Amino acid sequence: MTKLENHDDVRAILKKGFPRIRAADEEPRRDLWPAMLRKLDAHALRQRVPWYDWALLGALAGTLAFFPTSILLFMYHL
Amino acid sequence: MDLLERFAKGDDAAFEALFRQFEREVYGWILRIVRDPAAAEDLTVETFWRIYKARARFDPQAPFGAWARRIATNLAIDHLRCRRSEQELPEQLGAPGAPNPALQREAREQIQRAFRRLPAKLQAAATLAFIEEKSYDEISDALGVSIGAVRLRMFRAVRILRKEFNRMGLKP
């Protein structure tokens, strides 16, 4: 901390620009666990479905996008 | 089995317990660096997400808080890097101690803008040292660099800020 004494001018100006965080502000304004759970659930879903299923889904979506008439054919087979 | 050991082995209940225990500390630490409550909340969740993903690599003998703080600091610095303002500053500014509140507010905004133009790593180190008055030990721990590197960052930050504040006519 020896160098800090030389920085007093900068420190004083910064303190005018940025008030210190008070202990009361250190609490998140909402419960963050639900957001955490959503992330975990999305991850679990990605883990559950194997990559080739996603690839198949992508290929199907691409086919339907490029050949919209195949939607009817696809629906007929469902 | 110890909570940290259970967490490292992938126990979700242990993870939730650690989340509840350290959420406030991680949020408070991030808030000190980014100074934006909404961003701090998002970054807190992201920090715990990274912790969750890296749980298999966690050593249960090591302090969890320090590990979490380091991950949080890296994320906060990434956030500062994205947010860094490119705005040009006016040449002159009224003294921040002036009695006019509008002038004071303007001065505060100018100081903040000048500060936000620092590289993200310097911003983080300078915020923790000058505004939050954390020790170099604590800062070096959180940044994952040596104390010498922290001193160097402080030196560079001060040199840039002093030049900027002089240009703006700001005095302590």
PDB file of C-alpha atoms in Angstrom:
ATOM      1  CA  MET A   1       0.000   0.000   0.000  1.00  0.00           C
ATOM      2  CA  THR A   2       3.029   2.269  -0.009  1.00  0.00           C
ATOM      3  CA  LYS A   3       2.255   3.813  -3.390  1.00  0.00           C
ATOM      4  CA  LEU A   4      -1.323   4.700  -2.512  1.00  0.00           C
ATOM      5  CA  GLU A   5      -0.319   7.886  -0.683  1.00  0.00           C
ATOM      6  CA  ASN A   6       0.912   9.291  -3.983  1.00  0.00           C
ATOM      7  CA  HIS A   7      -2.473   8.728  -5.580  1.00  0.00           C
ATOM      8  CA  ASP A   8      -4.527  10.791  -3.132  1.00  0.00           C
ATOM      9  CA  ASP A   9      -5.492  13.408  -5.731  1.00  0.00           C
ATOM     10  CA  VAL A  10      -6.936  10.811  -8.109  1.00  0.00           C
ATOM     11  CA  ARG A  11      -8.579   8.932  -5.261  1.00  0.00           C
ATOM     12  CA  ALA A  12     -10.287  12.116  -3.999  1.00  0.00           C
ATOM     13  CA  ILE A  13     -11.707  12.908  -7.442  1.00  0.00           C
ATOM     14  CA  LEU A  14     -12.892   9.335  -7.978  1.00  0.00           C
ATOM     15  CA  LYS A  15     -14.685   9.338  -4.644  1.00  0.00           C
ATOM     16  CA  LYS A  16     -16.672  12.356  -5.803  1.00  0.00           C
ATOM     17  CA  GLY A  17     -17.677  10.492  -8.959  1.00  0.00           C
ATOM     18  CA  PHE A  18     -18.441   7.121  -7.409  1.00  0.00           C
ATOM     19  CA  PRO A  19     -20.080   6.815  -3.997  1.00  0.00           C
ATOM     20  CA  ARG A  20     -19.058   3.700  -2.054  1.00  0.00           C
ATOM     21  CA  ILE A  21     -21.435   0.759  -2.158  1.00  0.00           C
ATOM     22  CA  ARG A  22     -23.367   0.641   1.125  1.00  0.00           C
ATOM     23  CA  ALA A  23     -23.932  -2.625   2.951  1.00  0.00           C
ATOM     24  CA  ALA A  24     -27.692  -2.288   2.291  1.00  0.00           C
ATOM     25  CA  ASP A  25     -27.065  -2.273  -1.478  1.00  0.00           C
ATOM     26  CA  GLU A  26     -25.160  -5.537  -1.373  1.00  0.00           C
ATOM     27  CA  GLU A  27     -28.357  -7.557  -1.373  1.00  0.00           C
ATOM     28  CA  PRO A  28     -29.689  -8.567  -4.822  1.00  0.00           C
ATOM     29  CA  ARG A  29     -33.078  -6.946  -5.459  1.00  0.00           C
ATOM     30  CA  ARG A  30     -34.632 -10.271  -6.452  1.00  0.00           C
ATOM     31  CA  ASP A  31     -34.175 -13.931  -5.679  1.00  0.00           C
ATOM     32  CA  LEU A  32     -31.579 -15.144  -8.185  1.00  0.00           C
ATOM     33  CA  TRP A  33     -32.148 -18.851  -7.633  1.00  0.00           C
ATOM     34  CA  PRO A  34     -35.092 -19.118 -10.122  1.00  0.00           C
ATOM     35  CA  ALA A  35     -32.846 -17.648 -12.868  1.00  0.00           C
ATOM     36  CA  MET A  36     -30.147 -20.124 -11.883  1.00  0.00           C
ATOM     37  CA  LEU A  37     -32.643 -22.976 -12.049  1.00  0.00           C
ATOM     38  CA  ARG A  38     -33.740 -21.930 -15.540  1.00  0.00           C
ATOM     39  CA  LYS A  39     -30.121 -22.094 -16.704  1.00  0.00           C
ATOM     40  CA  LEU A  40     -29.660 -25.510 -15.088  1.00  0.00           C
ATOM     41  CA  ASP A  41     -32.881 -26.817 -16.654  1.00  0.00           C
ATOM     42  CA  ALA A  42     -31.907 -25.582 -20.123  1.00  0.00           C
ATOM     43  CA  HIS A  43     -28.558 -27.291 -19.684  1.00  0.00           C
ATOM     44  CA  ALA A  44     -30.218 -30.511 -18.538  1.00  0.00           C
ATOM     45  CA  LEU A  45     -32.465 -30.466 -21.624  1.00  0.00           C
ATOM     46  CA  ARG A  46     -29.459 -30.035 -23.919  1.00  0.00           C
ATOM     47  CA  GLN A  47     -27.760 -32.926 -22.139  1.00  0.00           C
ATOM     48  CA  ARG A  48     -30.838 -35.150 -22.396  1.00  0.00           C
ATOM     49  CA  VAL A  49     -31.321 -34.765 -26.138  1.00  0.00           C
ATOM     50  CA  PRO A  50     -28.361 -36.269 -28.054  1.00  0.00           C
ATOM     51  CA  TRP A  51     -26.637 -34.114 -30.662  1.00  0.00           C
ATOM     52  CA  TYR A  52     -27.811 -36.212 -33.601  1.00  0.00           C
ATOM     53  CA  ASP A  53     -31.440 -35.536 -32.625  1.00  0.00           C
ATOM     54  CA  TRP A  54     -30.742 -31.799 -32.790  1.00  0.00           C
ATOM     55  CA  ALA A  55     -28.992 -32.331 -36.151  1.00  0.00           C
ATOM     56  CA  LEU A  56     -31.995 -34.257 -37.450  1.00  0.00           C
ATOM     57  CA  LEU A  57     -34.345 -31.543 -36.259  1.00  0.00           C
ATOM     58  CA  GLY A  58     -32.174 -28.908 -37.958  1.00  0.00           C
ATOM     59  CA  ALA A  59     -32.130 -30.859 -41.214  1.00  0.00           C
ATOM     60  CA  LEU A  60     -35.908 -31.246 -41.083  1.00  0.00           C
ATOM     61  CA  ALA A  61     -36.416 -27.535 -40.395  1.00  0.00           C
ATOM     62  CA  GLY A  62     -34.078 -26.689 -43.288  1.00  0.00           C
ATOM     63  CA  THR A  63     -35.942 -28.997 -45.648  1.00  0.00           C
ATOM     64  CA  LEU A  64     -39.303 -27.519 -44.674  1.00  0.00           C
ATOM     65  CA  ALA A  65     -37.946 -23.995 -45.097  1.00  0.00           C
ATOM     66  CA  PHE A  66     -36.501 -24.647 -48.564  1.00  0.00           C
ATOM     67  CA  PHE A  67     -39.398 -26.831 -49.776  1.00  0.00           C
ATOM     68  CA  PRO A  68     -42.553 -25.481 -48.111  1.00  0.00           C
ATOM     69  CA  THR A  69     -44.764 -27.826 -50.112  1.00  0.00           C
ATOM     70  CA  SER A  70     -43.168 -30.723 -48.235  1.00  0.00           C
ATOM     71  CA  ILE A  71     -44.941 -29.488 -45.077  1.00  0.00           C
ATOM     72  CA  LEU A  72     -48.162 -31.062 -46.359  1.00  0.00           C
ATOM     73  CA  LEU A  73     -46.358 -34.313 -47.094  1.00  0.00           C
ATOM     74  CA  PHE A  74     -44.751 -34.212 -43.665  1.00  0.00           C
ATOM     75  CA  MET A  75     -48.084 -33.572 -41.936  1.00  0.00           C
ATOM     76  CA  TYR A  76     -49.699 -36.413 -43.879  1.00  0.00           C
ATOM     77  CA  HIS A  77     -47.130 -38.809 -42.451  1.00  0.00           C
ATOM     78  CA  LEU A  78     -47.528 -37.589 -38.881  1.00  0.00           C
TER      79      LEU A  78
ATOM     80  CA  MET B   1     -19.529 -35.857   3.521  1.00  0.00           C
ATOM     81  CA  ASP B   2     -18.534 -32.203   3.506  1.00  0.00           C
ATOM     82  CA  LEU B   3     -20.649 -29.714   1.512  1.00  0.00           C
ATOM     83  CA  LEU B   4     -17.770 -28.792  -0.799  1.00  0.00           C
ATOM     84  CA  GLU B   5     -16.959 -32.441  -1.453  1.00  0.00           C
ATOM     85  CA  ARG B   6     -20.586 -33.181  -2.272  1.00  0.00           C
ATOM     86  CA  PHE B   7     -20.637 -30.177  -4.614  1.00  0.00           C
ATOM     87  CA  ALA B   8     -17.457 -31.335  -6.385  1.00  0.00           C
ATOM     88  CA  LYS B   9     -19.041 -34.764  -6.851  1.00  0.00           C
ATOM     89  CA  GLY B  10     -22.025 -33.168  -8.601  1.00  0.00           C
ATOM     90  CA  ASP B  11     -24.610 -33.039  -5.802  1.00  0.00           C
ATOM     91  CA  ASP B  12     -27.228 -30.460  -6.900  1.00  0.00           C
ATOM     92  CA  ALA B  13     -28.490 -29.888  -3.350  1.00  0.00           C
ATOM     93  CA  ALA B  14     -24.953 -28.988  -2.284  1.00  0.00           C
ATOM     94  CA  PHE B  15     -24.743 -26.556  -5.179  1.00  0.00           C
ATOM     95  CA  GLU B  16     -27.975 -24.879  -4.107  1.00  0.00           C
ATOM     96  CA  ALA B  17     -26.696 -24.629  -0.542  1.00  0.00           C
ATOM     97  CA  LEU B  18     -23.491 -22.980  -1.770  1.00  0.00           C
ATOM     98  CA  PHE B  19     -25.477 -20.661  -4.012  1.00  0.00           C
ATOM     99  CA  ARG B  20     -27.608 -19.521  -1.086  1.00  0.00           C
ATOM    100  CA  GLN B  21     -24.547 -19.137   1.117  1.00  0.00           C
ATOM    101  CA  PHE B  22     -22.366 -17.152  -1.302  1.00  0.00           C
ATOM    102  CA  GLU B  23     -24.925 -15.394  -3.534  1.00  0.00           C
ATOM    103  CA  ARG B  24     -24.840 -12.138  -1.555  1.00  0.00           C
ATOM    104  CA  GLU B  25     -21.057 -12.052  -1.319  1.00  0.00           C
ATOM    105  CA  VAL B  26     -20.594 -12.688  -5.052  1.00  0.00           C
ATOM    106  CA  TYR B  27     -23.278 -10.145  -5.962  1.00  0.00           C
ATOM    107  CA  GLY B  28     -21.748  -7.505  -3.690  1.00  0.00           C
ATOM    108  CA  TRP B  29     -18.298  -8.083  -5.147  1.00  0.00           C
ATOM    109  CA  ILE B  30     -19.515  -7.809  -8.744  1.00  0.00           C
ATOM    110  CA  LEU B  31     -21.590  -4.736  -7.895  1.00  0.00           C
ATOM    111  CA  ARG B  32     -18.464  -3.013  -6.570  1.00  0.00           C
ATOM    112  CA  ILE B  33     -16.767  -3.517  -9.918  1.00  0.00           C
ATOM    113  CA  VAL B  34     -19.571  -2.925 -12.428  1.00  0.00           C
ATOM    114  CA  ARG B  35     -21.659  -0.526 -10.248  1.00  0.00           C
ATOM    115  CA  ASP B  36     -24.881  -1.554 -11.971  1.00  0.00           C
ATOM    116  CA  PRO B  37     -27.336  -3.665  -9.917  1.00  0.00           C
ATOM    117  CA  ALA B  38     -29.119  -5.238 -12.902  1.00  0.00           C
ATOM    118  CA  ALA B  39     -25.853  -6.240 -14.554  1.00  0.00           C
ATOM    119  CA  ALA B  40     -24.516  -7.477 -11.207  1.00  0.00           C
ATOM    120  CA  GLU B  41     -27.537  -9.773 -10.818  1.00  0.00           C
ATOM    121  CA  ASP B  42     -27.091 -11.267 -14.283  1.00  0.00           C
ATOM    122  CA  LEU B  43     -23.368 -11.676 -13.742  1.00  0.00           C
ATOM    123  CA  THR B  44     -23.962 -13.356 -10.382  1.00  0.00           C
ATOM    124  CA  VAL B  45     -26.113 -16.006 -12.065  1.00  0.00           C
ATOM    125  CA  GLU B  46     -23.498 -16.383 -14.807  1.00  0.00           C
ATOM    126  CA  THR B  47     -20.770 -16.757 -12.182  1.00  0.00           C
ATOM    127  CA  PHE B  48     -22.612 -19.593 -10.451  1.00  0.00           C
ATOM    128  CA  TRP B  49     -23.348 -21.173 -13.807  1.00  0.00           C
ATOM    129  CA  ARG B  50     -19.614 -21.261 -14.556  1.00  0.00           C
ATOM    130  CA  ILE B  51     -18.978 -22.593 -11.077  1.00  0.00           C
ATOM    131  CA  TYR B  52     -21.519 -25.335 -11.701  1.00  0.00           C
ATOM    132  CA  LYS B  53     -19.942 -26.276 -15.013  1.00  0.00           C
ATOM    133  CA  ALA B  54     -16.447 -26.367 -13.485  1.00  0.00           C
ATOM    134  CA  ARG B  55     -17.450 -28.253 -10.323  1.00  0.00           C
ATOM    135  CA  ALA B  56     -15.534 -31.397 -11.277  1.00  0.00           C
ATOM    136  CA  ARG B  57     -12.298 -29.369 -11.363  1.00  0.00           C
ATOM    137  CA  PHE B  58     -12.912 -27.764  -7.958  1.00  0.00           C
ATOM    138  CA  ASP B  59     -10.627 -28.832  -5.129  1.00  0.00           C
ATOM    139  CA  PRO B  60     -12.799 -29.233  -2.000  1.00  0.00           C
ATOM    140  CA  GLN B  61      -9.787 -28.321   0.175  1.00  0.00           C
ATOM    141  CA  ALA B  62      -9.546 -24.862  -1.470  1.00  0.00           C
ATOM    142  CA  PRO B  63     -11.648 -21.918  -0.265  1.00  0.00           C
ATOM    143  CA  PHE B  64     -14.860 -21.711  -2.285  1.00  0.00           C
ATOM    144  CA  GLY B  65     -15.301 -17.971  -1.729  1.00  0.00           C
ATOM    145  CA  ALA B  66     -11.947 -17.054  -3.260  1.00  0.00           C
ATOM    146  CA  TRP B  67     -12.611 -19.278  -6.263  1.00  0.00           C
ATOM    147  CA  ALA B  68     -16.055 -17.765  -6.790  1.00  0.00           C
ATOM    148  CA  ARG B  69     -14.663 -14.256  -6.418  1.00  0.00           C
ATOM    149  CA  ARG B  70     -12.038 -14.861  -9.073  1.00  0.00           C
ATOM    150  CA  ILE B  71     -14.605 -16.178 -11.554  1.00  0.00           C
ATOM    151  CA  ALA B  72     -16.880 -13.241 -10.709  1.00  0.00           C
ATOM    152  CA  THR B  73     -14.055 -10.747 -11.227  1.00  0.00           C
ATOM    153  CA  ASN B  74     -13.212 -12.150 -14.653  1.00  0.00           C
ATOM    154  CA  LEU B  75     -16.849 -11.939 -15.698  1.00  0.00           C
ATOM    155  CA  ALA B  76     -17.153  -8.398 -14.354  1.00  0.00           C
ATOM    156  CA  ILE B  77     -14.067  -7.349 -16.324  1.00  0.00           C
ATOM    157  CA  ASP B  78     -15.536  -8.886 -19.491  1.00  0.00           C
ATOM    158  CA  HIS B  79     -18.692  -6.887 -18.823  1.00  0.00           C
ATOM    159  CA  LEU B  80     -16.702  -3.652 -18.389  1.00  0.00           C
ATOM    160  CA  ARG B  81     -14.878  -4.392 -21.612  1.00  0.00           C
ATOM    161  CA  CYS B  82     -18.198  -4.585 -23.493  1.00  0.00           C
ATOM    162  CA  ARG B  83     -19.582  -1.484 -21.812  1.00  0.00           C
ATOM    163  CA  ARG B  84     -16.517   0.674 -22.214  1.00  0.00           C
ATOM    164  CA  SER B  85     -17.635   4.057 -23.464  1.00  0.00           C
ATOM    165  CA  GLU B  86     -16.099   5.656 -26.518  1.00  0.00           C
ATOM    166  CA  GLN B  87     -17.564   9.087 -25.866  1.00  0.00           C
ATOM    167  CA  GLU B  88     -15.392  12.162 -26.228  1.00  0.00           C
ATOM    168  CA  LEU B  89     -15.147  14.420 -23.185  1.00  0.00           C
ATOM    169  CA  PRO B  90     -15.546  18.187 -23.208  1.00  0.00           C
ATOM    170  CA  GLU B  91     -12.372  20.160 -22.652  1.00  0.00           C
ATOM    171  CA  GLN B  92     -13.414  22.048 -19.501  1.00  0.00           C
ATOM    172  CA  LEU B  93     -15.675  21.321 -16.569  1.00  0.00           C
ATOM    173  CA  GLY B  94     -16.878  23.185 -13.482  1.00  0.00           C
ATOM    174  CA  ALA B  95     -15.304  22.251 -10.193  1.00  0.00           C
ATOM    175  CA  PRO B  96     -17.099  19.230  -8.652  1.00  0.00           C
ATOM    176  CA  GLY B  97     -17.280  20.955  -5.283  1.00  0.00           C
ATOM    177  CA  ALA B  98     -19.349  23.834  -6.684  1.00  0.00           C
ATOM    178  CA  PRO B  99     -22.555  24.536  -4.747  1.00  0.00           C
ATOM    179  CA  ASN B 100     -24.763  24.231  -7.853  1.00  0.00           C
ATOM    180  CA  PRO B 101     -26.235  20.669  -7.771  1.00  0.00           C
ATOM    181  CA  ALA B 102     -26.563  20.557 -11.548  1.00  0.00           C
ATOM    182  CA  LEU B 103     -22.866  21.308 -11.860  1.00  0.00           C
ATOM    183  CA  GLN B 104     -22.077  18.671  -9.245  1.00  0.00           C
ATOM    184  CA  ARG B 105     -24.108  16.097 -11.142  1.00  0.00           C
ATOM    185  CA  GLU B 106     -22.409  17.055 -14.367  1.00  0.00           C
ATOM    186  CA  ALA B 107     -19.002  16.777 -12.706  1.00  0.00           C
ATOM    187  CA  ARG B 108     -19.879  13.341 -11.363  1.00  0.00           C
ATOM    188  CA  GLU B 109     -20.935  12.179 -14.805  1.00  0.00           C
ATOM    189  CA  GLN B 110     -17.731  13.519 -16.327  1.00  0.00           C
ATOM    190  CA  ILE B 111     -15.627  11.702 -13.752  1.00  0.00           C
ATOM    191  CA  GLN B 112     -17.530   8.493 -14.422  1.00  0.00           C
ATOM    192  CA  ARG B 113     -17.155   8.868 -18.181  1.00  0.00           C
ATOM    193  CA  ALA B 114     -13.430   9.495 -17.872  1.00  0.00           C
ATOM    194  CA  PHE B 115     -13.131   6.451 -15.633  1.00  0.00           C
ATOM    195  CA  ARG B 116     -15.124   4.229 -18.005  1.00  0.00           C
ATOM    196  CA  ARG B 117     -12.657   4.998 -20.745  1.00  0.00           C
ATOM    197  CA  LEU B 118      -9.914   3.167 -18.882  1.00  0.00           C
ATOM    198  CA  PRO B 119      -9.161  -0.374 -20.076  1.00  0.00           C
ATOM    199  CA  ALA B 120     -11.429  -2.822 -18.226  1.00  0.00           C
ATOM    200  CA  LYS B 121      -8.621  -4.435 -16.210  1.00  0.00           C
ATOM    201  CA  LEU B 122      -7.456  -1.039 -14.958  1.00  0.00           C
ATOM    202  CA  GLN B 123     -11.024  -0.013 -14.128  1.00  0.00           C
ATOM    203  CA  ALA B 124     -11.529  -3.107 -11.989  1.00  0.00           C
ATOM    204  CA  ALA B 125      -8.266  -2.642 -10.099  1.00  0.00           C
ATOM    205  CA  ALA B 126      -8.787   1.100  -9.607  1.00  0.00           C
ATOM    206  CA  THR B 127     -12.404   0.697  -8.444  1.00  0.00           C
ATOM    207  CA  LEU B 128     -11.447  -1.868  -5.847  1.00  0.00           C
ATOM    208  CA  ALA B 129      -8.410   0.065  -4.612  1.00  0.00           C
ATOM    209  CA  PHE B 130      -9.537   3.681  -4.710  1.00  0.00           C
ATOM    210  CA  ILE B 131     -13.297   3.602  -4.296  1.00  0.00           C
ATOM    211  CA  GLU B 132     -13.829   0.439  -2.288  1.00  0.00           C
ATOM    212  CA  GLU B 133     -10.470   0.680  -0.501  1.00  0.00           C
ATOM    213  CA  LYS B 134      -9.625  -2.998  -0.826  1.00  0.00           C
ATOM    214  CA  SER B 135      -6.083  -4.072  -0.055  1.00  0.00           C
ATOM    215  CA  TYR B 136      -3.635  -5.019  -2.792  1.00  0.00           C
ATOM    216  CA  ASP B 137      -3.637  -8.569  -1.395  1.00  0.00           C
ATOM    217  CA  GLU B 138      -7.380  -8.868  -1.819  1.00  0.00           C
ATOM    218  CA  ILE B 139      -7.275  -7.341  -5.304  1.00  0.00           C
ATOM    219  CA  SER B 140      -4.443  -9.577  -6.474  1.00  0.00           C
ATOM    220  CA  ASP B 141      -6.343 -12.604  -5.184  1.00  0.00           C
ATOM    221  CA  ALA B 142      -9.515 -11.646  -7.020  1.00  0.00           C
ATOM    222  CA  LEU B 143      -7.760 -10.732 -10.244  1.00  0.00           C
ATOM    223  CA  GLY B 144      -5.534 -13.794 -10.134  1.00  0.00           C
ATOM    224  CA  VAL B 145      -2.369 -11.721 -10.643  1.00  0.00           C
ATOM    225  CA  SER B 146       0.619 -10.856  -8.465  1.00  0.00           C
ATOM    226  CA  ILE B 147       0.706  -7.812  -6.185  1.00  0.00           C
ATOM    227  CA  GLY B 148       3.350  -6.360  -8.504  1.00  0.00           C
ATOM    228  CA  ALA B 149       0.912  -6.623 -11.397  1.00  0.00           C
ATOM    229  CA  VAL B 150      -1.769  -4.881  -9.311  1.00  0.00           C
ATOM    230  CA  ARG B 151       0.677  -2.062  -8.524  1.00  0.00           C
ATOM    231  CA  LEU B 152       1.481  -1.729 -12.201  1.00  0.00           C
ATOM    232  CA  ARG B 153      -2.215  -1.535 -13.093  1.00  0.00           C
ATOM    233  CA  MET B 154      -2.746   1.110 -10.422  1.00  0.00           C
ATOM    234  CA  PHE B 155       0.189   3.093 -11.726  1.00  0.00           C
ATOM    235  CA  ARG B 156      -1.121   2.969 -15.289  1.00  0.00           C
ATOM    236  CA  ALA B 157      -4.680   3.824 -14.221  1.00  0.00           C
ATOM    237  CA  VAL B 158      -3.509   6.787 -12.153  1.00  0.00           C
ATOM    238  CA  ARG B 159      -1.319   8.105 -14.948  1.00  0.00           C
ATOM    239  CA  ILE B 160      -4.207   8.006 -17.445  1.00  0.00           C
ATOM    240  CA  LEU B 161      -6.763   9.404 -14.987  1.00  0.00           C
ATOM    241  CA  ARG B 162      -4.527  12.208 -13.772  1.00  0.00           C
ATOM    242  CA  LYS B 163      -3.952  13.309 -17.343  1.00  0.00           C
ATOM    243  CA  GLU B 164      -7.667  13.125 -18.089  1.00  0.00           C
ATOM    244  CA  PHE B 165      -8.690  14.986 -14.924  1.00  0.00           C
ATOM    245  CA  ASN B 166      -6.112  17.710 -15.575  1.00  0.00           C
ATOM    246  CA  ARG B 167      -7.435  18.099 -19.093  1.00  0.00           C
ATOM    247  CA  MET B 168     -10.941  18.491 -17.683  1.00  0.00           C
ATOM    248  CA  GLY B 169      -9.763  20.989 -15.075  1.00  0.00           C
ATOM    249  CA  LEU B 170     -10.766  18.758 -12.156  1.00  0.00           C
ATOM    250  CA  LYS B 171      -9.085  19.264  -8.818  1.00  0.00           C
ATOM    251  CA  PRO B 172      -9.491  17.115  -5.691  1.00  0.00           C
TER     252      PRO B 172
END
